[in-house]
mmCIF file of C-alpha atoms in Angstrom:
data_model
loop_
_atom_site.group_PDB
_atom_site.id
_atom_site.type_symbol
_atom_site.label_atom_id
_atom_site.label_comp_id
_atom_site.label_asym_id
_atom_site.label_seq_id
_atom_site.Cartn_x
_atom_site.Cartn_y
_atom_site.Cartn_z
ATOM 1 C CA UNK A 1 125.077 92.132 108.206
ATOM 2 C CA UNK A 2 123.379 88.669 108.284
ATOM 3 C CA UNK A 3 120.220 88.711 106.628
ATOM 4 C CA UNK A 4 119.032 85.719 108.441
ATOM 5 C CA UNK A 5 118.853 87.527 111.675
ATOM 6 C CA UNK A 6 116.252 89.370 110.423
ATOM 7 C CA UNK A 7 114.423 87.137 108.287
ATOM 8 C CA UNK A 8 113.638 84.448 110.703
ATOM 9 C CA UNK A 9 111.600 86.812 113.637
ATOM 10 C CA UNK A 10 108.828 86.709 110.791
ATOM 11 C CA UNK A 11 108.163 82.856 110.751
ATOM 12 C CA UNK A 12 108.351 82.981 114.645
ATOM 13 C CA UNK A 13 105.721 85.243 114.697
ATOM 14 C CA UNK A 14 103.803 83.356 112.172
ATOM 15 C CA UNK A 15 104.443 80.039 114.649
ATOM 16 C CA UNK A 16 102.797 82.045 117.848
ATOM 17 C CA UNK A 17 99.713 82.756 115.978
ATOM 18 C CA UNK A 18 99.255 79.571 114.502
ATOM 19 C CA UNK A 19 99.645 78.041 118.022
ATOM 20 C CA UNK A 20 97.354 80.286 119.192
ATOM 21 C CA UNK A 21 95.143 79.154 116.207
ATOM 22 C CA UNK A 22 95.313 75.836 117.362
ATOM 23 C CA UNK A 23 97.766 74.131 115.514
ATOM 24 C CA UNK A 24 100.143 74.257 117.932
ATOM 25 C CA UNK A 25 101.392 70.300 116.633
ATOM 26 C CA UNK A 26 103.138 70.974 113.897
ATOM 27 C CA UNK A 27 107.151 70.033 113.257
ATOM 28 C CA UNK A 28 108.565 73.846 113.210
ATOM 29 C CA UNK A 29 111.800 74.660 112.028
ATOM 30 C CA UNK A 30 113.903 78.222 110.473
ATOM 31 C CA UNK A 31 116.712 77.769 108.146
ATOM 32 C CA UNK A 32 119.058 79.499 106.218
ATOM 33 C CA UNK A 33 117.613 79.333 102.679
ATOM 34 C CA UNK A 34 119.642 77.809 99.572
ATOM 35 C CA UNK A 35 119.823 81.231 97.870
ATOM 36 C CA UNK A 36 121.900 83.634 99.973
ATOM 37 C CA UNK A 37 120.569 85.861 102.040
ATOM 38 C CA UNK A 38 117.423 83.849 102.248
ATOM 39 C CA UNK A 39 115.627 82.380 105.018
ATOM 40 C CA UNK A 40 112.944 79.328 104.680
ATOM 41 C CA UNK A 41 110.579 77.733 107.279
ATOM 42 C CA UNK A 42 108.734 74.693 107.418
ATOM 43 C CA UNK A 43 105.626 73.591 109.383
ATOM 44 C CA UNK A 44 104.840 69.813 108.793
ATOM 45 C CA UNK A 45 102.065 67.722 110.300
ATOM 46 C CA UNK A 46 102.174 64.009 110.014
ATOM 47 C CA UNK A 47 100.017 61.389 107.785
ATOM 48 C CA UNK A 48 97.219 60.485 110.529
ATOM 49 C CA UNK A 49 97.462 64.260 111.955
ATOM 50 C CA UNK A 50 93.944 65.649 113.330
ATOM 51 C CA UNK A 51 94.052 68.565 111.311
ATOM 52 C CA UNK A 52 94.088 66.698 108.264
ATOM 53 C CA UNK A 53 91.754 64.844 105.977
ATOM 54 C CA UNK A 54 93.280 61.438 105.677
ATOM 55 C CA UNK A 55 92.270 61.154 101.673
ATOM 56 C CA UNK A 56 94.145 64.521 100.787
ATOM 57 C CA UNK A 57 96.860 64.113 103.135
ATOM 58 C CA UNK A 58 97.886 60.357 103.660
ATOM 59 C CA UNK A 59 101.506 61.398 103.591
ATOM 60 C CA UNK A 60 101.092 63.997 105.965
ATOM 61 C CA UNK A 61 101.453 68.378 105.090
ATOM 62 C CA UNK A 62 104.034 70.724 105.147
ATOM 63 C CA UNK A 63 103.440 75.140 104.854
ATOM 64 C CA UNK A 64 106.438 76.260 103.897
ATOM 65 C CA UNK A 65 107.316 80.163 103.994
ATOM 66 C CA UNK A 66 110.633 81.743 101.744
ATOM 67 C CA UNK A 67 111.541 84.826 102.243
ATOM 68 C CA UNK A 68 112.393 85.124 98.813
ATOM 69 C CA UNK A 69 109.576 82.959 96.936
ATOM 70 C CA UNK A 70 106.875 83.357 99.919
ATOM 71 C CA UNK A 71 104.583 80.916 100.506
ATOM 72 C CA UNK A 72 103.516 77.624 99.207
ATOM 73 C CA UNK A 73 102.662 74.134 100.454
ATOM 74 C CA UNK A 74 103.471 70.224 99.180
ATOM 75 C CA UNK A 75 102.690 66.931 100.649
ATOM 76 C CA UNK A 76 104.981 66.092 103.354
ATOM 77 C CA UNK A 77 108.617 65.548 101.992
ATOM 78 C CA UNK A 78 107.269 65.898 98.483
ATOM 79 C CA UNK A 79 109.522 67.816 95.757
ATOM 80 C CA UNK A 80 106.015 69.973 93.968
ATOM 81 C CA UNK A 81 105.579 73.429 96.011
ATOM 82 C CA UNK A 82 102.563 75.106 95.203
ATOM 83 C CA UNK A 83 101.968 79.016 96.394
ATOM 84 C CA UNK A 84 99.359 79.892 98.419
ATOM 85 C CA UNK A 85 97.358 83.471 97.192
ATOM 86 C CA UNK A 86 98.994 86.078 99.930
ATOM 87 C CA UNK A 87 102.277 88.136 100.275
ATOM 88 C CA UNK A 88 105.859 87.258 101.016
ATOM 89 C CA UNK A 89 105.189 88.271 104.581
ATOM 90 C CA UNK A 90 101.767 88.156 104.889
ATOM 91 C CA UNK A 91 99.714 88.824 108.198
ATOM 92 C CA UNK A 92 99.569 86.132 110.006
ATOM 93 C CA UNK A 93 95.740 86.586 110.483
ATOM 94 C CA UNK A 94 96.217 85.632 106.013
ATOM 95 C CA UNK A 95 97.618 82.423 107.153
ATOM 96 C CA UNK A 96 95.590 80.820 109.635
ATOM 97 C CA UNK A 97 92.742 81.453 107.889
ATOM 98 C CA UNK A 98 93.533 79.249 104.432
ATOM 99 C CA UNK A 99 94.498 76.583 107.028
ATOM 100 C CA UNK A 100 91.087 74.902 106.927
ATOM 101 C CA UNK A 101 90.701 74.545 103.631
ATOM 102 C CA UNK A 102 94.125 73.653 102.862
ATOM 103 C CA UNK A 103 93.869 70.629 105.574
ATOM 104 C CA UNK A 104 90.697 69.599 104.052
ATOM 105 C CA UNK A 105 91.917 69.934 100.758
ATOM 106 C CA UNK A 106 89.712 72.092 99.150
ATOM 107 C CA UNK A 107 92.571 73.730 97.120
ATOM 108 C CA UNK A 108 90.446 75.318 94.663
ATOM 109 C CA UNK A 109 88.864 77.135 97.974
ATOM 110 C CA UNK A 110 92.010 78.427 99.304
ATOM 111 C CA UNK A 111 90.976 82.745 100.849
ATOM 112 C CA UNK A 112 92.952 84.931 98.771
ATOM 113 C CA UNK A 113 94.755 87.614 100.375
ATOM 114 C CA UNK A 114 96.461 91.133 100.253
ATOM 115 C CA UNK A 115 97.051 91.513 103.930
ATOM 116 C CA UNK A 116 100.843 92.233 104.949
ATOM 117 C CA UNK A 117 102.227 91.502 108.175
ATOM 118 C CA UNK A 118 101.882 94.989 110.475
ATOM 119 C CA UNK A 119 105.718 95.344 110.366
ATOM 120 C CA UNK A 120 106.301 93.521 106.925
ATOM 121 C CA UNK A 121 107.521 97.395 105.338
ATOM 122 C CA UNK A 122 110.381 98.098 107.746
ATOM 123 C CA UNK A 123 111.701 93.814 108.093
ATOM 124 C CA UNK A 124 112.120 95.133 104.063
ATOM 125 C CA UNK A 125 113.972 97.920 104.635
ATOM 126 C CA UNK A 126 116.081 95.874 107.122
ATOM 127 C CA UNK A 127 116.889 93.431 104.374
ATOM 128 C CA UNK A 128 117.867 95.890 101.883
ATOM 129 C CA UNK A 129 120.052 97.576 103.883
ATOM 130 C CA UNK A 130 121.571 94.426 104.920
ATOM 131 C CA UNK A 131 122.171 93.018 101.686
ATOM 132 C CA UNK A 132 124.182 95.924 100.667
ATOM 133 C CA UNK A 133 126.468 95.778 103.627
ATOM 134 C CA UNK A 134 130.113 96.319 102.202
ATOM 135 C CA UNK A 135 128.597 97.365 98.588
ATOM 136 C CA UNK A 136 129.592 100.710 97.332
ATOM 137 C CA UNK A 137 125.686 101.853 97.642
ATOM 138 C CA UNK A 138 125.823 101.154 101.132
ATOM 139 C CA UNK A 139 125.640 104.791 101.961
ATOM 140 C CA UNK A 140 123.928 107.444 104.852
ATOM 141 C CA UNK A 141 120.444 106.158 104.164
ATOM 142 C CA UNK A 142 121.180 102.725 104.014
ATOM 143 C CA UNK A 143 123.189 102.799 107.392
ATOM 144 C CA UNK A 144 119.833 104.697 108.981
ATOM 145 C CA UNK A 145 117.486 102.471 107.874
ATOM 146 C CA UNK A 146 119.448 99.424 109.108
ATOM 147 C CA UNK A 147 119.927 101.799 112.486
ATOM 148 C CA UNK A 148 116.292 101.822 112.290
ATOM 149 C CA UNK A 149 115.355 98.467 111.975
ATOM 150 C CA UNK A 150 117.398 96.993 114.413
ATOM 151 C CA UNK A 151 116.228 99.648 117.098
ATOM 152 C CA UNK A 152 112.809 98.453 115.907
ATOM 153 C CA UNK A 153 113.609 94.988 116.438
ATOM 154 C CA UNK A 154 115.061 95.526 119.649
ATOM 155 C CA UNK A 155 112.327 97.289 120.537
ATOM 156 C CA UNK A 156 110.010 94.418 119.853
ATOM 157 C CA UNK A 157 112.221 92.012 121.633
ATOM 158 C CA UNK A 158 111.527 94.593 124.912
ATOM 159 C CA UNK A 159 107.877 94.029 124.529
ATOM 160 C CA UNK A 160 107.967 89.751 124.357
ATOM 161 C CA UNK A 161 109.949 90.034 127.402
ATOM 162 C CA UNK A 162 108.058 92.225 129.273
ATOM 163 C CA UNK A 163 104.349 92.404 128.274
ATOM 164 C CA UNK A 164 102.095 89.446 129.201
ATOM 165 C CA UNK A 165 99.698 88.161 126.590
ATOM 166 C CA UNK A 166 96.023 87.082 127.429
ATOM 167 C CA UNK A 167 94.252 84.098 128.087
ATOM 168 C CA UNK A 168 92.622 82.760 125.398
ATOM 169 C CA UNK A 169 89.316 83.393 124.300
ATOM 170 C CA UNK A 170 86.694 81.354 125.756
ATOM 171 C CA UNK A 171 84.780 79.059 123.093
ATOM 172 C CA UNK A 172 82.215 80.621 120.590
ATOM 173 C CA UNK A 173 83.870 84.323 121.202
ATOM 174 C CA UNK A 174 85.146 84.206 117.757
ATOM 175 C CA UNK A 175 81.939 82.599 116.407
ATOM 176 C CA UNK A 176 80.624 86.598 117.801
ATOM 177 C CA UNK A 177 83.033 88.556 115.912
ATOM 178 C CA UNK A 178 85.370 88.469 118.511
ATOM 179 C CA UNK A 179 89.338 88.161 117.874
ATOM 180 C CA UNK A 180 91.968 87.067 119.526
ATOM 181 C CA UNK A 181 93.778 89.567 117.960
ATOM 182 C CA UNK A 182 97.352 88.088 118.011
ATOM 183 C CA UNK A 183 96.449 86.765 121.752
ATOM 184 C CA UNK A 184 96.768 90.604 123.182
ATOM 185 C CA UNK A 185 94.211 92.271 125.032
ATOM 186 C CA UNK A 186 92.583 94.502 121.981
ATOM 187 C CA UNK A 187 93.690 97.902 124.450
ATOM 188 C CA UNK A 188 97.145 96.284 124.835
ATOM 189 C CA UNK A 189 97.543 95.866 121.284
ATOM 190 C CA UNK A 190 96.739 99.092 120.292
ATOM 191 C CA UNK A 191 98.890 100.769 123.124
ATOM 192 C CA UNK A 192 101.775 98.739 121.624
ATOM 193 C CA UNK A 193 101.078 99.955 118.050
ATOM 194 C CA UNK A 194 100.675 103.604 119.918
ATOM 195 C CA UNK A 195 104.274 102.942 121.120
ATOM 196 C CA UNK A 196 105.035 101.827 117.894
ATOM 197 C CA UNK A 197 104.539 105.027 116.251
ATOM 198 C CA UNK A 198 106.102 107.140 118.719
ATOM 199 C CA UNK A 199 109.497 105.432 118.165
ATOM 200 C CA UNK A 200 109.720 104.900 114.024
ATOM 201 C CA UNK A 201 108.678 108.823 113.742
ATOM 202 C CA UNK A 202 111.029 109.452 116.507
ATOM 203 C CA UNK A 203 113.793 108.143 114.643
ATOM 204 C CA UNK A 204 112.649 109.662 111.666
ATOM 205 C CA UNK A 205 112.017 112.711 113.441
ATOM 206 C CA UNK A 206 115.795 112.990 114.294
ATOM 207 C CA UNK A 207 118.012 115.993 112.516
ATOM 208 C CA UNK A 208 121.836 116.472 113.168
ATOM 209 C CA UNK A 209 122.165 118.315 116.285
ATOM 210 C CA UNK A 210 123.569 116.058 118.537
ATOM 211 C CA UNK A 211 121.683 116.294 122.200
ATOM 212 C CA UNK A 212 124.272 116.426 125.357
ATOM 213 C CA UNK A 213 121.648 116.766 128.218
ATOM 214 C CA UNK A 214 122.989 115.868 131.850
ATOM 215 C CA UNK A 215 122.793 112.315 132.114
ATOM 216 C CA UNK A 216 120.838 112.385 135.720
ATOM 217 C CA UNK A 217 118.289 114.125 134.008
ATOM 218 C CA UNK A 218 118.288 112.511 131.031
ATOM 219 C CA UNK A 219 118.225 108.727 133.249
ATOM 220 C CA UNK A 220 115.653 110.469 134.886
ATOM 221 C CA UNK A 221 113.455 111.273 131.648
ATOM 222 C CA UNK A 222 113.917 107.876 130.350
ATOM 223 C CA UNK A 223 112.678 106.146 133.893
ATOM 224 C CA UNK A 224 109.652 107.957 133.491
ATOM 225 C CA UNK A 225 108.604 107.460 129.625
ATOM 226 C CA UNK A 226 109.224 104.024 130.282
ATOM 227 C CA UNK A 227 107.005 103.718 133.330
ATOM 228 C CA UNK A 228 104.022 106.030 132.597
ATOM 229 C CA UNK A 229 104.678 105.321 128.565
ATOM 230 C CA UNK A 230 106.090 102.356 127.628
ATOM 231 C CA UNK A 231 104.866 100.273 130.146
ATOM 232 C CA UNK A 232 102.449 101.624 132.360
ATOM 233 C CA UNK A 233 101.466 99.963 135.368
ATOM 234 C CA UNK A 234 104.085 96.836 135.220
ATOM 235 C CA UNK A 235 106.930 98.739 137.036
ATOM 236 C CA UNK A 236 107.446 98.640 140.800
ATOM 237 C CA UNK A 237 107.483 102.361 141.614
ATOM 238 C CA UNK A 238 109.845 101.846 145.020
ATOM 239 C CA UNK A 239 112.067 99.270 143.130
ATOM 240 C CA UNK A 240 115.236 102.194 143.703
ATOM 241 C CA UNK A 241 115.982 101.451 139.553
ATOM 242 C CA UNK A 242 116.264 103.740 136.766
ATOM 243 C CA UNK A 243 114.573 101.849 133.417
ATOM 244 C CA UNK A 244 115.126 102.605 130.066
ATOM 245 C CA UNK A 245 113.857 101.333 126.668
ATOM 246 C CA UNK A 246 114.408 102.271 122.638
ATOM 247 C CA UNK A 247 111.028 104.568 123.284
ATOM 248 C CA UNK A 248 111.838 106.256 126.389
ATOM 249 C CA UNK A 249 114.745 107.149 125.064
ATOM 250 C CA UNK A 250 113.794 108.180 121.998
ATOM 251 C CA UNK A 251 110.666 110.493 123.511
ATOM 252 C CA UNK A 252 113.895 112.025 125.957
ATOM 253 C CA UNK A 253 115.096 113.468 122.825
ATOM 254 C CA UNK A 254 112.307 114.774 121.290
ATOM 255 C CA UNK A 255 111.357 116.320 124.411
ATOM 256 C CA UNK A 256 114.704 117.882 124.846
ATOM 257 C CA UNK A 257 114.644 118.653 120.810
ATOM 258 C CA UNK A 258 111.018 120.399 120.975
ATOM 259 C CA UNK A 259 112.178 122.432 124.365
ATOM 260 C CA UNK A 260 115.434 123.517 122.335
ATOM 261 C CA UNK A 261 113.085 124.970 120.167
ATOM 262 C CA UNK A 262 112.194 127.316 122.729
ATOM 263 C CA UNK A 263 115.161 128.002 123.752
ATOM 264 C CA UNK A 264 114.747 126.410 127.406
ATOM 265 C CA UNK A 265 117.108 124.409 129.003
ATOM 266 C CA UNK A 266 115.803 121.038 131.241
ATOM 267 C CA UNK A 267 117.225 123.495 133.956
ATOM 268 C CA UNK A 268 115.355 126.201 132.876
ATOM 269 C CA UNK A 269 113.028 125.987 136.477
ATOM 270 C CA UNK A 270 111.346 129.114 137.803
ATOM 271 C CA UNK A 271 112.484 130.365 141.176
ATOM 272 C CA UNK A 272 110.559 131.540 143.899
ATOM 273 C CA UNK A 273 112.045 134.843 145.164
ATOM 274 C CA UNK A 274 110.872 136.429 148.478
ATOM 275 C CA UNK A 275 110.559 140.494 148.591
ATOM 276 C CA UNK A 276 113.041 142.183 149.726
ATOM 277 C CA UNK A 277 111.484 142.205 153.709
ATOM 278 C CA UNK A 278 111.880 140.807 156.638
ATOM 279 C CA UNK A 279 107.971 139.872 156.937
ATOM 280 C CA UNK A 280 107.238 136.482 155.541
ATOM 281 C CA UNK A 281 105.132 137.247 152.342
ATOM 282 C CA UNK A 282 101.355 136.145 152.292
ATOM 283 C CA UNK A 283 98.121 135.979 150.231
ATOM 284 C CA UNK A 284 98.373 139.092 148.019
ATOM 285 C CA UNK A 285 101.908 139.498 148.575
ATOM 286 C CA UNK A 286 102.798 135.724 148.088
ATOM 287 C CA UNK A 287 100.473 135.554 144.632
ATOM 288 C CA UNK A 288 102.838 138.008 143.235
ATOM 289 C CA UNK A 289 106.230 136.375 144.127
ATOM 290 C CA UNK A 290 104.689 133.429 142.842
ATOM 291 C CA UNK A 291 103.454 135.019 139.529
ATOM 292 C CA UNK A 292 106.930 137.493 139.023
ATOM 293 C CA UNK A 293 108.621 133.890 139.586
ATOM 294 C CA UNK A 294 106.537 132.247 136.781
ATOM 295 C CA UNK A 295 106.797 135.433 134.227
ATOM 296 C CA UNK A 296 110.973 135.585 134.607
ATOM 297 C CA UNK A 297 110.472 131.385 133.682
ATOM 298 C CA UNK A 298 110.473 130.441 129.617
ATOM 299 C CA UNK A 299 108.145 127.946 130.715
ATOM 300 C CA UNK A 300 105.253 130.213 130.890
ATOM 301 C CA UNK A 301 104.075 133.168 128.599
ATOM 302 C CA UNK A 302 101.994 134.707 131.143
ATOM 303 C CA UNK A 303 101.282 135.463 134.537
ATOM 304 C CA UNK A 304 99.247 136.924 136.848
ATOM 305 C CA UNK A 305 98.237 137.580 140.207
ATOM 306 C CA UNK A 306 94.603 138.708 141.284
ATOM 307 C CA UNK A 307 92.773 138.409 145.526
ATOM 308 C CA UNK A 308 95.545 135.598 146.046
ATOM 309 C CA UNK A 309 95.631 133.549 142.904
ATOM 310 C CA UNK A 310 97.672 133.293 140.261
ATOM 311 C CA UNK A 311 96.252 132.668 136.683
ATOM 312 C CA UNK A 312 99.333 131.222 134.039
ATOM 313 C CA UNK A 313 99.639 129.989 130.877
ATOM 314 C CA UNK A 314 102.215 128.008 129.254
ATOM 315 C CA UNK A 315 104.414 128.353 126.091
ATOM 316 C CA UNK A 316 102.643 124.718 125.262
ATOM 317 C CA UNK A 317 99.123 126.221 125.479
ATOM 318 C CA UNK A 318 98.222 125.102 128.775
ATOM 319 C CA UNK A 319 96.555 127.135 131.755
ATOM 320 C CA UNK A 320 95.201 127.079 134.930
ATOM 321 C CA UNK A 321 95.285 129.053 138.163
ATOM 322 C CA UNK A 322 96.688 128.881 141.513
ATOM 323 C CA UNK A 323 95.072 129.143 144.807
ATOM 324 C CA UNK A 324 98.035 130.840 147.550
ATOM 325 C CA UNK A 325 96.846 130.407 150.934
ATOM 326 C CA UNK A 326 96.164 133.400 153.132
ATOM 327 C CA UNK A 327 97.344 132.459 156.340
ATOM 328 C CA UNK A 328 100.612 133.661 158.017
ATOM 329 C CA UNK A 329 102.638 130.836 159.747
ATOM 330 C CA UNK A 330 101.045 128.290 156.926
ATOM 331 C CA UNK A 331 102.428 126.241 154.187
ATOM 332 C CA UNK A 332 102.084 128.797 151.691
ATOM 333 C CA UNK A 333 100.884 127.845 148.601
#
């Protein structure tokens, strides 16, 4: 598999929050590093630039980023890299804030930092897996954690095309502890890292029972764990389409997993069945139906009927009651 595929949705990240920083001028460009398997990028800003002190920088800047070396920066076209103090793939946040000092050029000044990019663990894992591709160690676990990864990354891909971003923030906000925060609304952000979760532990969550459920009601699981899940509020409910995403699909299965684990069936409905008389059943008489319907269901542990309610609990822990309506001729329940 080609490394580079992966490698380069880091510096693109990097290149949206340092636009979003404000240094949205600089000469951007990904290529395949010299060593194989390597990526490189390269942000340069001209002699003259805004950004830069004139005495440090007559010749203009360039950040580069290695995927193998990390990060480092030079005078514009120069030959002498020197490494900037945080990770290989550190969080972008790490970045933007040595920029000031390194435009000034107070390099003795330069914010160390620790912080990793969010996602910078599983990009890894992509890359190691990659690299082995036709290698005799390119076994099960290899082959799942490049499964992995690439669901991950596809997953990501979903959310740039879907989810807006915010405006910025207005002037001083950050001056007030405010962030930014990647230019996502703080509840959006941590709804996506919610999402997140949900789909690496769903894939590592997965065992070897293969899942056959009927594909209506499997479509029909996904539609919904995208929309109320996934994302909430930004489909048309009467658009007529079934959606579907790397999440929705992957809660379908653990919801179908966990119910197999029960023994229940997505089929597995209760049914309401009328006595055996010709009179329409009502209050008292209807309760019961409804609770003998509820007890013969896996669904429910328990149920009961008591002056025309119906009192149930659930094999998830759940319960509530039911008011049946007492009048003949009515709706029922």
């Amino acid at each position: 598999m080609d490394q580079f595929r992966g490698w380069k949705r880091y510096p693109r990240i990097i290149e949206g929050a340092l636009a979003r920083a404000g240094y949205a001028d600089a000469e951007f460009a990904v290529r395949r590093g010299e060593v194989r398997g390597t990526a490189e990028a390269r942000w340069a800003w001209s002699g003259g630039a805004a950004e830069l002190t004139a005495e440090e920088w007559p010749d203009g800047l360039e950040l580069v980023w290695n995927s193998s070396a990390g990060w480092a920066y030079q005078e514009r076209d120069g030959d002498k890299l020197v490494a900037l103090p945080v990770p290989v793939l550190a969080a972008p946040a790490a970045i933007t804030a040595l920029l000031p000092a390194l435009m000034d050029g107070r390099r003795d000044q330069l914010p160390a930092s620790e912080d990793r990019w969010e996602h910078a663990a599983i990009l890894a894992r992509w890359a190691e897996s990659a690299a082995v591709l036709g290698d005799d160690k390119y076994d099960a676990a290899y082959q799942r954690a490049e499964e992995e990864a690439a669901t991950f990354d596809r997953w990501q891909t979903e959310l740039g095309d879907v989810l807006p971003v915010t405006a910025p923030l207005p002037a001083g906000a950050a001056a007030h502890g405010s962030s930014d925060a990647g230019g996502l609304d703080p509840a959006e952000r941590a709804r996506r890292a919610h999402v997140d979760v949900i789909l690496l532990w769903a894939l590592k969550a997965r065992d070897d029972r293969s899942h056959s459920p009927d594909p209506e009601v499997f479509g029909a699981l996904c539609d919904f764990f995208t929309r109320a899940v996934v994302f909430p509020g930004l489909m048309d409910p009467d658009d007529g389409q079934r959606h579907t995403s790397d999440p929705s699909r992957a809660l379908a299965h653990l919801l179908i997993q966990h119910l197999e684990q029960y023994g229940m069936d997505l089929d597995d409905l209760p049914e309401l069945v009328a006595p055996d008389t010709s009179v329409a059943p009502v209050g008292d008489a209807l309760a019961e139906c409804v609770a003998q319907a509820l007890r013969s269901s896996r669904w429910f542990s328990d149920a009961a009927s008591n002056s025309g309610q119906v009192v149930f609990h659930t094999v998830f822990g759940a319960h509530g009651t039911l008011q049946v309506a007492d009048e003949a001729g009515g709706d029922g329940v």
